[in-house]
Coordinates of C-alpha atoms and ligand atoms in Angstrom, one line a residue:
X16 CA 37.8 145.3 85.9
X17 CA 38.5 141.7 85.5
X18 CA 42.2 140.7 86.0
X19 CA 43.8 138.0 83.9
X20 CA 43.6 134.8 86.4
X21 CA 47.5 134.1 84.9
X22 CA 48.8 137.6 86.9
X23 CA 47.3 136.6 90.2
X24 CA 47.9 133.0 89.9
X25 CA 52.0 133.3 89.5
X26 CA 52.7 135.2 92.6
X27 CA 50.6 132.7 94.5
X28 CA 52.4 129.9 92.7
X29 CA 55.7 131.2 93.4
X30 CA 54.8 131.7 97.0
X31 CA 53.2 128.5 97.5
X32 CA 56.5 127.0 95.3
X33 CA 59.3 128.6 98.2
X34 CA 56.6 127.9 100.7
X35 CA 56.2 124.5 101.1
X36 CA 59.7 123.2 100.5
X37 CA 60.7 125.9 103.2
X38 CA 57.4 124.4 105.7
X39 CA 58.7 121.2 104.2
X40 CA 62.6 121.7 105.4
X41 CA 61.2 123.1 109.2
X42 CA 59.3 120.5 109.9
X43 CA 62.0 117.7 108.3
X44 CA 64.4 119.9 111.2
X45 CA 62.4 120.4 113.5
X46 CA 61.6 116.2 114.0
X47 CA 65.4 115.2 113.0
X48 CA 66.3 113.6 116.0
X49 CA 70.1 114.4 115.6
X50 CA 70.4 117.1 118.1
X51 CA 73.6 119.5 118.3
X52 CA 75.5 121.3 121.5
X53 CA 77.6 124.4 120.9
X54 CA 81.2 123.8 120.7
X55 CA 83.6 125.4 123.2
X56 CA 84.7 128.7 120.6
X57 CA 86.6 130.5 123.0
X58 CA 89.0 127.4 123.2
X59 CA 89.5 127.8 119.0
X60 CA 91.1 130.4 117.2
X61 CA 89.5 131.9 113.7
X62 CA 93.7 131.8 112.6
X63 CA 95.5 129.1 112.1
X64 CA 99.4 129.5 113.0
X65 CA 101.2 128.9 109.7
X66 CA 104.6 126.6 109.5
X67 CA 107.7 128.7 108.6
X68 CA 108.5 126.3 105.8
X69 CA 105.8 125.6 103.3
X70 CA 105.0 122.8 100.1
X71 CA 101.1 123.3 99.2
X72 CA 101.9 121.4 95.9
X73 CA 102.7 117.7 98.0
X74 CA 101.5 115.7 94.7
X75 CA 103.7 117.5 92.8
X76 CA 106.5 114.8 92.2
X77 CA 104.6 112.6 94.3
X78 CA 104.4 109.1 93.4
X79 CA 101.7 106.5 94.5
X80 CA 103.2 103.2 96.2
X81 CA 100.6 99.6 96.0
X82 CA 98.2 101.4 93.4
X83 CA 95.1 99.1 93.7
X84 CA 96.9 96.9 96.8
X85 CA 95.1 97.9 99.6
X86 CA 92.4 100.9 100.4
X87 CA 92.9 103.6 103.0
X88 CA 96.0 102.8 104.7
X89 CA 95.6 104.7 107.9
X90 CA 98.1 104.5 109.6
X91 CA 102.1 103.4 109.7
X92 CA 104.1 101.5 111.7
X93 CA 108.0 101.0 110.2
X94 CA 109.8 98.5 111.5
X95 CA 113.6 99.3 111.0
X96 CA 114.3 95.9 111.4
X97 CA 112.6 94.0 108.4
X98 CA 112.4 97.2 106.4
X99 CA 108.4 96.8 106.2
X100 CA 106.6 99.3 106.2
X101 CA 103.0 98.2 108.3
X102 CA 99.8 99.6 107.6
X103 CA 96.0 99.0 108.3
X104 CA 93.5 99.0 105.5
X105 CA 89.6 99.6 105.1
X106 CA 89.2 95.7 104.4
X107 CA 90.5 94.8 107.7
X108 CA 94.4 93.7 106.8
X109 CA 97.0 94.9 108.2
X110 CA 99.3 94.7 105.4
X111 CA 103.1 95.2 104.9
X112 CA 104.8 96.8 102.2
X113 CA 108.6 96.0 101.5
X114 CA 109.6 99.8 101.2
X115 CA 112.1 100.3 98.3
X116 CA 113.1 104.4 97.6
X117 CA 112.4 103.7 94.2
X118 CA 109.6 104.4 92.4
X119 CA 107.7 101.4 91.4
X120 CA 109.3 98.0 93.2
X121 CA 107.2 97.9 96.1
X122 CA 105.8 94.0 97.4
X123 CA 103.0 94.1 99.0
X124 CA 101.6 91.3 101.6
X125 CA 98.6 90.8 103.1
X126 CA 99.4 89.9 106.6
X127 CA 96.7 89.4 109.4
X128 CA 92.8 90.6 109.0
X129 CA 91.6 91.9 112.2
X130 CA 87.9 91.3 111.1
X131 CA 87.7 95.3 112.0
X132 CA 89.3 98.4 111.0
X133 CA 92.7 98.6 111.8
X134 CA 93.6 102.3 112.3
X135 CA 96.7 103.3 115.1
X136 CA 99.6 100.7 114.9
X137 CA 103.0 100.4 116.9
X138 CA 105.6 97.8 117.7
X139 CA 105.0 96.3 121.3
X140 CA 108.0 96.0 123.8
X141 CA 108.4 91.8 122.7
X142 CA 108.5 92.3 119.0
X143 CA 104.3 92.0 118.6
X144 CA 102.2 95.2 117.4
X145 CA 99.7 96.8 119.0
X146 CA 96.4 98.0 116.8
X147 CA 93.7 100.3 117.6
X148 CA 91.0 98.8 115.7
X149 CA 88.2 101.2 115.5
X150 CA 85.5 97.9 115.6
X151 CA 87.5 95.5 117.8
X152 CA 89.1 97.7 120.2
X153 CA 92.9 97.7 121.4
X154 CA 94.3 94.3 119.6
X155 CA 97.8 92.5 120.3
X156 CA 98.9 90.7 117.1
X157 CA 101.5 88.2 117.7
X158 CA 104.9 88.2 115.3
X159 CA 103.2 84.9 114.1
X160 CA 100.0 86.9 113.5
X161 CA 97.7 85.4 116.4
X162 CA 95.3 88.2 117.6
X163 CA 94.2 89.3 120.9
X164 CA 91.9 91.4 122.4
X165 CA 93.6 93.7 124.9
X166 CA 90.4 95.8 125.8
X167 CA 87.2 97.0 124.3
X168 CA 85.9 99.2 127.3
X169 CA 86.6 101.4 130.2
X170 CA 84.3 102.2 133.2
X171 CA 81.5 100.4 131.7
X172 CA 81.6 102.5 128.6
X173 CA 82.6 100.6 125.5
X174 CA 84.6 101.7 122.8
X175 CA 83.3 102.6 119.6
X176 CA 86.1 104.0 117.7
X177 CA 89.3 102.9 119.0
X178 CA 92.0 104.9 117.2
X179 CA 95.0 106.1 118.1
X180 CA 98.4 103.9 120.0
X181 CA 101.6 104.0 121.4
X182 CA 103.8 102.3 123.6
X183 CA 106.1 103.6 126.2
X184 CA 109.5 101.9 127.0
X185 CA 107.8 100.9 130.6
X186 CA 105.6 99.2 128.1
X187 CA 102.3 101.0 128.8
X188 CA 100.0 101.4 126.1
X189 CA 98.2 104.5 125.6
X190 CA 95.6 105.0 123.3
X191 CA 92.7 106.5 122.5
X192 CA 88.5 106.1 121.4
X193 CA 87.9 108.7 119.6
X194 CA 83.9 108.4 120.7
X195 CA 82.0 106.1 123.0
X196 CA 78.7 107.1 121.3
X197 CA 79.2 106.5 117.5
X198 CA 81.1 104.0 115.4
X199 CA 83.9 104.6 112.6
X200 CA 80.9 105.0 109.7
X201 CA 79.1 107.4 111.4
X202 CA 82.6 110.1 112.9
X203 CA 81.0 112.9 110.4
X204 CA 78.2 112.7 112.7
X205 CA 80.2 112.9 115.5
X206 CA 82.6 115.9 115.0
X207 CA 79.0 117.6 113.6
X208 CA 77.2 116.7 117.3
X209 CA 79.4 119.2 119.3
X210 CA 80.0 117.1 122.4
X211 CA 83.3 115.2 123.7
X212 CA 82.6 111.7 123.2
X213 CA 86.7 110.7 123.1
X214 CA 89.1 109.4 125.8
X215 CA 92.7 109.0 126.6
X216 CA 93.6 105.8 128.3
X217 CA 96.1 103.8 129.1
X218 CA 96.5 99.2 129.1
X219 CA 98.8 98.4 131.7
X220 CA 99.9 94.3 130.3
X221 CA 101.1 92.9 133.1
X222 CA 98.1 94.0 135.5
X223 CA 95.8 93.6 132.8
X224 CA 94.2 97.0 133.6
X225 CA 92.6 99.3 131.5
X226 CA 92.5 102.7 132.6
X227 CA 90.5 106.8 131.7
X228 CA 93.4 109.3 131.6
X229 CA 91.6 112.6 130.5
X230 CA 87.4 112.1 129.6
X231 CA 85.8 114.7 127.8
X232 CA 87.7 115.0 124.3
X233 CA 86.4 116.2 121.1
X234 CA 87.3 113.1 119.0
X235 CA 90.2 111.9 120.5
X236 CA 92.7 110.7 117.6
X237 CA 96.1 110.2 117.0
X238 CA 98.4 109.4 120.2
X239 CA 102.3 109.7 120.7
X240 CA 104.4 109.5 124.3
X241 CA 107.2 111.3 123.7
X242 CA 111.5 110.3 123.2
X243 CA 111.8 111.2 127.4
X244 CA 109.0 109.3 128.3
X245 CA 107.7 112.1 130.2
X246 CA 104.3 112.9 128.4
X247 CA 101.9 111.8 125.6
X248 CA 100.3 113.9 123.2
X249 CA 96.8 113.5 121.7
X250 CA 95.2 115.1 119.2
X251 CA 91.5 116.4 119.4
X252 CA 90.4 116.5 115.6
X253 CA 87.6 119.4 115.6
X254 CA 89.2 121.5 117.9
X255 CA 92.3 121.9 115.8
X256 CA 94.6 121.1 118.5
X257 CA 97.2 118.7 120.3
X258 CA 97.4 118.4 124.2
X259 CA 99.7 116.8 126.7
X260 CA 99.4 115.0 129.2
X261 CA 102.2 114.6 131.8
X262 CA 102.4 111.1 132.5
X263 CA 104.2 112.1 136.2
X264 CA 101.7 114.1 137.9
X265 CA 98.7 113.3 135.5
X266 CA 98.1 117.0 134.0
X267 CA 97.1 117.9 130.5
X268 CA 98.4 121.0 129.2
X269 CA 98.0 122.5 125.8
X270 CA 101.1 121.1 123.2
X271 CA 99.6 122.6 119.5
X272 CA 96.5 125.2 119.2
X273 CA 95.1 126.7 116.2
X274 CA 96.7 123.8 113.6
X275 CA 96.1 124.5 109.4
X276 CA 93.8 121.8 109.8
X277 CA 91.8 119.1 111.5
X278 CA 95.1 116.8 113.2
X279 CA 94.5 112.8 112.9
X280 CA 97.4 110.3 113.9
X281 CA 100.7 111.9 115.2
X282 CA 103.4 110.2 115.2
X283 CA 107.5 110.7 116.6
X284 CA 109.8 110.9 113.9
X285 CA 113.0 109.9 115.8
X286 CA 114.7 112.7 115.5
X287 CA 112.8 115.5 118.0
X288 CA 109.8 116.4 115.6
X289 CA 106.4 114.8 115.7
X290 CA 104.5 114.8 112.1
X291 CA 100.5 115.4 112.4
X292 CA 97.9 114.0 109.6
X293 CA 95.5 116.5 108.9
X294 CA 92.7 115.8 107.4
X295 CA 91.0 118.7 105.8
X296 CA 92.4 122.3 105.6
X297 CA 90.4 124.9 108.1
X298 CA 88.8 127.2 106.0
X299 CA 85.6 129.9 106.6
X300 CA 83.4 127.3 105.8
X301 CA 84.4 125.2 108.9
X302 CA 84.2 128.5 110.9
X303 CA 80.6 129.1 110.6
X304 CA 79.6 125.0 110.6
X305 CA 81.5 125.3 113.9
X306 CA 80.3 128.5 115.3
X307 CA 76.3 128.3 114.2
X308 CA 74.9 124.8 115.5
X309 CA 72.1 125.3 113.2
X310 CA 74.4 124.7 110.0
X311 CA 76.0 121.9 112.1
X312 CA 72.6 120.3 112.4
X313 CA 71.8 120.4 108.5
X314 CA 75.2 119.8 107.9
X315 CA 74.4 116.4 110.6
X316 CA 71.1 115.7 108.1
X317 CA 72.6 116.3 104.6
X318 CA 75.4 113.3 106.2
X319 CA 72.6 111.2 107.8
X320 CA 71.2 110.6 104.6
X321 CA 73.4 111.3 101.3
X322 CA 77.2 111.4 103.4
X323 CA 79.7 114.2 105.2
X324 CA 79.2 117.3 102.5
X325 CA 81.8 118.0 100.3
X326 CA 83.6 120.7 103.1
X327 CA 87.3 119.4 103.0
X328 CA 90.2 120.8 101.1
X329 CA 94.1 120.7 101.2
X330 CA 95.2 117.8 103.5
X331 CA 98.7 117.2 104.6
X332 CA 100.8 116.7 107.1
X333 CA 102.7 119.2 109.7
X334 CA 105.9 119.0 111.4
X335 CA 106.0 120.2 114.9
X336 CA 108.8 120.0 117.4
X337 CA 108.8 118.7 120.8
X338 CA 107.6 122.1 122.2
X339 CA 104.8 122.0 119.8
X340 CA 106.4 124.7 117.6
X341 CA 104.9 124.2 113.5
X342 CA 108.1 123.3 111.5
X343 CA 107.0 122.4 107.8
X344 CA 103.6 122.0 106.1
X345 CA 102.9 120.1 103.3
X346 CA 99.6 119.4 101.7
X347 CA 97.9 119.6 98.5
X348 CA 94.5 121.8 97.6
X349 CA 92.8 118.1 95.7
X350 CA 93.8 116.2 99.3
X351 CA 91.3 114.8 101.8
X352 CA 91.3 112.7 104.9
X353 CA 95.2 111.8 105.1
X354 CA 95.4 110.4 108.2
X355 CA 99.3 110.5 108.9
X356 CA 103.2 110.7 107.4
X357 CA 106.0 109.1 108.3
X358 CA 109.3 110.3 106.9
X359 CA 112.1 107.7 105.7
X360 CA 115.2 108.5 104.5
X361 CA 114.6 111.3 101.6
X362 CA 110.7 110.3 101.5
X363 CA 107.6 111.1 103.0
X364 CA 104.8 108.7 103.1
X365 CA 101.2 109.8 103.3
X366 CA 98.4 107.8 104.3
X367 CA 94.4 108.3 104.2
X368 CA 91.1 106.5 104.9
X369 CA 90.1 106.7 101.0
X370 CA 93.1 106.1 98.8
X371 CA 93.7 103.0 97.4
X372 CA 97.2 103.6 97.7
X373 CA 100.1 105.3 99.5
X374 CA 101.2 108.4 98.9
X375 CA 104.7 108.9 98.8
X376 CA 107.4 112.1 97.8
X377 CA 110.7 113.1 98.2
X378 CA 111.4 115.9 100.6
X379 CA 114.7 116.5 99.5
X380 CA 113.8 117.1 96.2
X381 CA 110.8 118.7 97.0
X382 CA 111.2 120.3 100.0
X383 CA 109.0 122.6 102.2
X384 CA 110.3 126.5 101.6
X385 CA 110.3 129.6 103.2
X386 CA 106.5 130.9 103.3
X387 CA 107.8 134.8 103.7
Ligands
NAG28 C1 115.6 112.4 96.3 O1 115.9 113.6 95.6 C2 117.3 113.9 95.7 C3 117.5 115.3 95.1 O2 117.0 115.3 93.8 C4 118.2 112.8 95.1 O3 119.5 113.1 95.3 C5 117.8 111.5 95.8 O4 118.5 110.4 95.2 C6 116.4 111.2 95.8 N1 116.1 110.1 96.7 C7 115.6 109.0 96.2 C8 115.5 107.9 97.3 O5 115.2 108.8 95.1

């Protein structure tokens, strides 16, 4: 019996057809030099706590503030004095924005370019502001807008994404690098890798010394000593959590676990809560990317070459109180990569590494409600 060469041929084409992308894909993996470490699971929770008082609509009577003015403004820095509201952009400037509570009045200056990528800003003790520039390292701009280089490095390791600041009233500076292996383009890469890259430190200015606090941190981000000077907390983006450190007897302690989402700057609101940027939601998607290093190294290739994967959702920002304790949520399911509120008067501002603009609503009209 002679069998029609068409039946035998499509089974072998259909094999050969899942067969060599598959040999294709293994081999591609299998010589990919980006190289993954399981993460610490037992330290993260598959449930994130959940803020008594909830607003998952945050765009909803939002306005945007300097539409087209400046892109990604990261983080904020209002100074009470001027009424300017200071924030660093993609394109280096550190720009200021002459905050008005209505809608559409808002001047905005370019002030000083770092050269970098300005990301954590705070007012010094003498009226200059301190910048965590993620390329240039811990900057002090001067009220006339001179800029100088604090520090760029700590035991021989140099920064690579300098990030988060603050200032206590001794006038310490404590700040963070998020990674010592890979720079601000490539932090997809980094929270994919599975190893603690980050550091808490601390610039003393009148001894000129730069100092490691805690090593070991899982993208160290957004910093903030608290109102009785007793302790800073630091936020370690994959893991989903704050920590302490107890600026008396050096110990870190856990301050927020099991956040909504990935935290990025926090900052004190003056008035006993602290409000955390997140990111990106935490949803069963993260979960298995962080559990399985296998999807983390595909997830590691797919970024290498065509960008981070579409895997973030529902940004915002979360209130917690000085013991930690989630307050109010509020984020929005079309938000990514906000970086950070700040809360003035009736309105919270939002900022991000990707809008060209500010994002700004009115909590009092729009408040965070009761979740039960
Ligand atoms: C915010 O909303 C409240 C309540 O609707 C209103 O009374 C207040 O004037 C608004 N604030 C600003 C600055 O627009």
């Amino acid at each position: 019996m002679v069998r029609n060469p068409i039946q035998i041929s499509f089974p072998l084409f259909l094999s050969l057809a899942i067969l060599f992308p598959l040999i294709f894909s293994v081999i591609w993996y299998q010589l990919d030099s980006f190289d993954v470490a399981p993460l610490p699971m037992h330290e993260l929770t598959r449930y994130p706590i959940i803020a008594p008082l909830l607003n998952g609509q945050m765009l909803h009577g939002a306005d945007k503030i300097a539409v087209g003015k400046m892109v990604g403004p990261e983080d904020f820095l209002y100074d009470s004095g001027s009424g300017l509201l200071y924030t660093g952009c993609l394109d280096g400037w550190i720009k200021r924005v002459t905050v008005n509570d209505s809608a559409d009045d808002s001047v905005v200056e370019d002030w000083v370019n770092t050269g970098g990528r300005p990301l954590g800003l705070v007012k010094g003790l003498h009226g200059e502001i301190v910048v965590a520039d993620a390329v240039k390292g811990l900057l002090k701009v001067s009220e006339d807008g001179v800029i100088e280089l604090l520090t760029d490095s700590a035991e021989g390791q140099q920064f690579k994404i300098t990030d988060g600041v603050d200032v206590a009233e001794d006038g310490i500076i404590y700040f963070t690098d998020a990674s010592y292996k890979y720079s601000l383009h490539e932090f997809g890469l980094d929270i994919l890798e599975g190893r603690p890259y980050g550091r808490l430190l601390s610039y003393n200015p009148s001894t000129r010394q730069t100092k490691v606090l805690v090593r070991d941190l899982y993208f160290a981000n957004g910093v903030a000593v608290s109102p009785d000077q007793k302790f800073v907390v630091f936020c370690e983006t994959p893991m989903r959590r704050c920590k302490k450190y107890n600026i008396e007897d050096e110990i870190t302690s856990t301050f927020v676990d099991s956040l909504p989402g990935f935290p990025d700057n926090i900052r004190y609101d003056g008035e006993g809560h602290f409000w955390i940027g997140l990111g990106s939601e935490f949803t069963n998607l993260w979960h298995y990317v962080q559990t399985y290093p296998l999807l983390r190294k595909v997830a590691g290739i797919i970024t290498k070459y065509r960008g981070l994967p579409p895997i973030l959702k529902s940004g915002g920002a979360i209130l917690v109180d000085l013991q930690g304790k989630a307050i109010e949520h509020y984020y929005d399911p079309s938000l990514v990569f906000i970086t950070g509120a700040i809360k003035l008067r009736d309105h919270l501002y939002a900022g991000s590494i990707v809008y060209p603009y500010i994002i700004r609503l009115n909590v009092t009209r729009f408040p965070a409600t009761s979740s039960a």
